[in-house]
Amino acid sequence: MARAPRIVVQPPSPTGGRRVRVDGVILGVAYGVTDFLEFLRRAGLEDVEFLDLETSPLIEWRGGGPTVW
């Protein structure tokens, strides 16, 4: 069985946006949920539109949850 990826969303930067990492690899800086989900799609995660951003054990939010950008 494949291991689930570890997704870490860093706190918002002073200039805006949050750095997104999957398994330690920086995917980029997201400026909102749309950017975040696109990074996950590009990383190969399937059905990201059904991912519960608030409670998913795959995502570690640092410095605020998915409503903080």
PDB file of C-alpha atoms in Angstrom:
ATOM      1  CA  MET A   1       0.000   0.000   0.000  1.00  0.00           C
ATOM      2  CA  ALA A   2       1.360   3.444  -0.949  1.00  0.00           C
ATOM      3  CA  ARG A   3       2.203   5.894   1.785  1.00  0.00           C
ATOM      4  CA  ALA A   4       0.100   9.064   1.894  1.00  0.00           C
ATOM      5  CA  PRO A   5       2.026  12.254   1.100  1.00  0.00           C
ATOM      6  CA  ARG A   6       2.815  14.735   3.848  1.00  0.00           C
ATOM      7  CA  ILE A   7       1.614  18.192   2.902  1.00  0.00           C
ATOM      8  CA  VAL A   8       2.873  21.177   4.897  1.00  0.00           C
ATOM      9  CA  VAL A   9       1.520  24.684   4.404  1.00  0.00           C
ATOM     10  CA  GLN A  10       3.763  27.317   5.986  1.00  0.00           C
ATOM     11  CA  PRO A  11       2.410  30.445   7.743  1.00  0.00           C
ATOM     12  CA  PRO A  12       1.512  33.404   5.540  1.00  0.00           C
ATOM     13  CA  SER A  13       4.519  35.504   4.588  1.00  0.00           C
ATOM     14  CA  PRO A  14       4.559  39.275   5.230  1.00  0.00           C
ATOM     15  CA  THR A  15       4.341  39.843   1.474  1.00  0.00           C
ATOM     16  CA  GLY A  16       1.466  37.386   0.994  1.00  0.00           C
ATOM     17  CA  GLY A  17       1.164  33.744   0.127  1.00  0.00           C
ATOM     18  CA  ARG A  18       2.073  30.514   1.871  1.00  0.00           C
ATOM     19  CA  ARG A  19       4.838  28.109   0.884  1.00  0.00           C
ATOM     20  CA  VAL A  20       3.545  24.607   0.134  1.00  0.00           C
ATOM     21  CA  ARG A  21       5.641  21.454   0.513  1.00  0.00           C
ATOM     22  CA  VAL A  22       4.789  17.869  -0.320  1.00  0.00           C
ATOM     23  CA  ASP A  23       7.124  15.270   1.152  1.00  0.00           C
ATOM     24  CA  GLY A  24       9.716  17.985   1.758  1.00  0.00           C
ATOM     25  CA  VAL A  25       9.682  19.332  -1.797  1.00  0.00           C
ATOM     26  CA  ILE A  26       8.626  22.966  -2.178  1.00  0.00           C
ATOM     27  CA  LEU A  27       5.892  23.193  -4.792  1.00  0.00           C
ATOM     28  CA  GLY A  28       5.589  26.953  -4.684  1.00  0.00           C
ATOM     29  CA  VAL A  29       3.803  29.788  -2.946  1.00  0.00           C
ATOM     30  CA  ALA A  30       0.010  29.616  -2.865  1.00  0.00           C
ATOM     31  CA  TYR A  31      -2.004  32.813  -2.588  1.00  0.00           C
ATOM     32  CA  GLY A  32      -5.298  31.041  -1.978  1.00  0.00           C
ATOM     33  CA  VAL A  33      -7.071  27.699  -1.992  1.00  0.00           C
ATOM     34  CA  THR A  34      -7.197  27.591  -5.797  1.00  0.00           C
ATOM     35  CA  ASP A  35      -3.397  27.802  -6.014  1.00  0.00           C
ATOM     36  CA  PHE A  36      -3.026  25.249  -3.235  1.00  0.00           C
ATOM     37  CA  LEU A  37      -5.281  22.701  -4.947  1.00  0.00           C
ATOM     38  CA  GLU A  38      -3.466  23.224  -8.260  1.00  0.00           C
ATOM     39  CA  PHE A  39      -0.126  22.462  -6.581  1.00  0.00           C
ATOM     40  CA  LEU A  40      -1.608  19.247  -5.193  1.00  0.00           C
ATOM     41  CA  ARG A  41      -2.937  18.248  -8.631  1.00  0.00           C
ATOM     42  CA  ARG A  42       0.485  18.861 -10.192  1.00  0.00           C
ATOM     43  CA  ALA A  43       2.050  16.740  -7.440  1.00  0.00           C
ATOM     44  CA  GLY A  44      -0.131  13.844  -8.588  1.00  0.00           C
ATOM     45  CA  LEU A  45      -2.816  13.815  -5.899  1.00  0.00           C
ATOM     46  CA  GLU A  46      -6.143  12.672  -7.273  1.00  0.00           C
ATOM     47  CA  ASP A  47      -9.609  13.990  -6.433  1.00  0.00           C
ATOM     48  CA  VAL A  48      -8.238  17.041  -4.605  1.00  0.00           C
ATOM     49  CA  GLU A  49     -11.586  18.788  -5.005  1.00  0.00           C
ATOM     50  CA  PHE A  50     -13.018  16.264  -2.523  1.00  0.00           C
ATOM     51  CA  LEU A  51     -10.253  16.745   0.055  1.00  0.00           C
ATOM     52  CA  ASP A  52     -11.514  18.220   3.337  1.00  0.00           C
ATOM     53  CA  LEU A  53      -8.951  20.967   3.822  1.00  0.00           C
ATOM     54  CA  GLU A  54      -9.935  21.578   7.458  1.00  0.00           C
ATOM     55  CA  THR A  55      -9.635  18.028   8.766  1.00  0.00           C
ATOM     56  CA  SER A  56      -7.517  16.004   6.339  1.00  0.00           C
ATOM     57  CA  PRO A  57      -4.705  14.159   8.131  1.00  0.00           C
ATOM     58  CA  LEU A  58      -2.597  14.666   4.972  1.00  0.00           C
ATOM     59  CA  ILE A  59      -2.286  18.423   5.536  1.00  0.00           C
ATOM     60  CA  GLU A  60      -0.378  20.216   8.264  1.00  0.00           C
ATOM     61  CA  TRP A  61      -1.397  23.872   8.416  1.00  0.00           C
ATOM     62  CA  ARG A  62       1.082  26.135  10.181  1.00  0.00           C
ATOM     63  CA  GLY A  63       0.076  29.627  11.218  1.00  0.00           C
ATOM     64  CA  GLY A  64      -3.621  29.268  10.393  1.00  0.00           C
ATOM     65  CA  GLY A  65      -5.908  26.961   8.470  1.00  0.00           C
ATOM     66  CA  PRO A  66      -7.198  27.047   4.914  1.00  0.00           C
ATOM     67  CA  THR A  67      -9.052  30.334   5.395  1.00  0.00           C
ATOM     68  CA  VAL A  68      -5.867  32.255   6.294  1.00  0.00           C
ATOM     69  CA  TRP A  69      -3.955  33.660   3.348  1.00  0.00           C
TER      70      TRP A  69
END
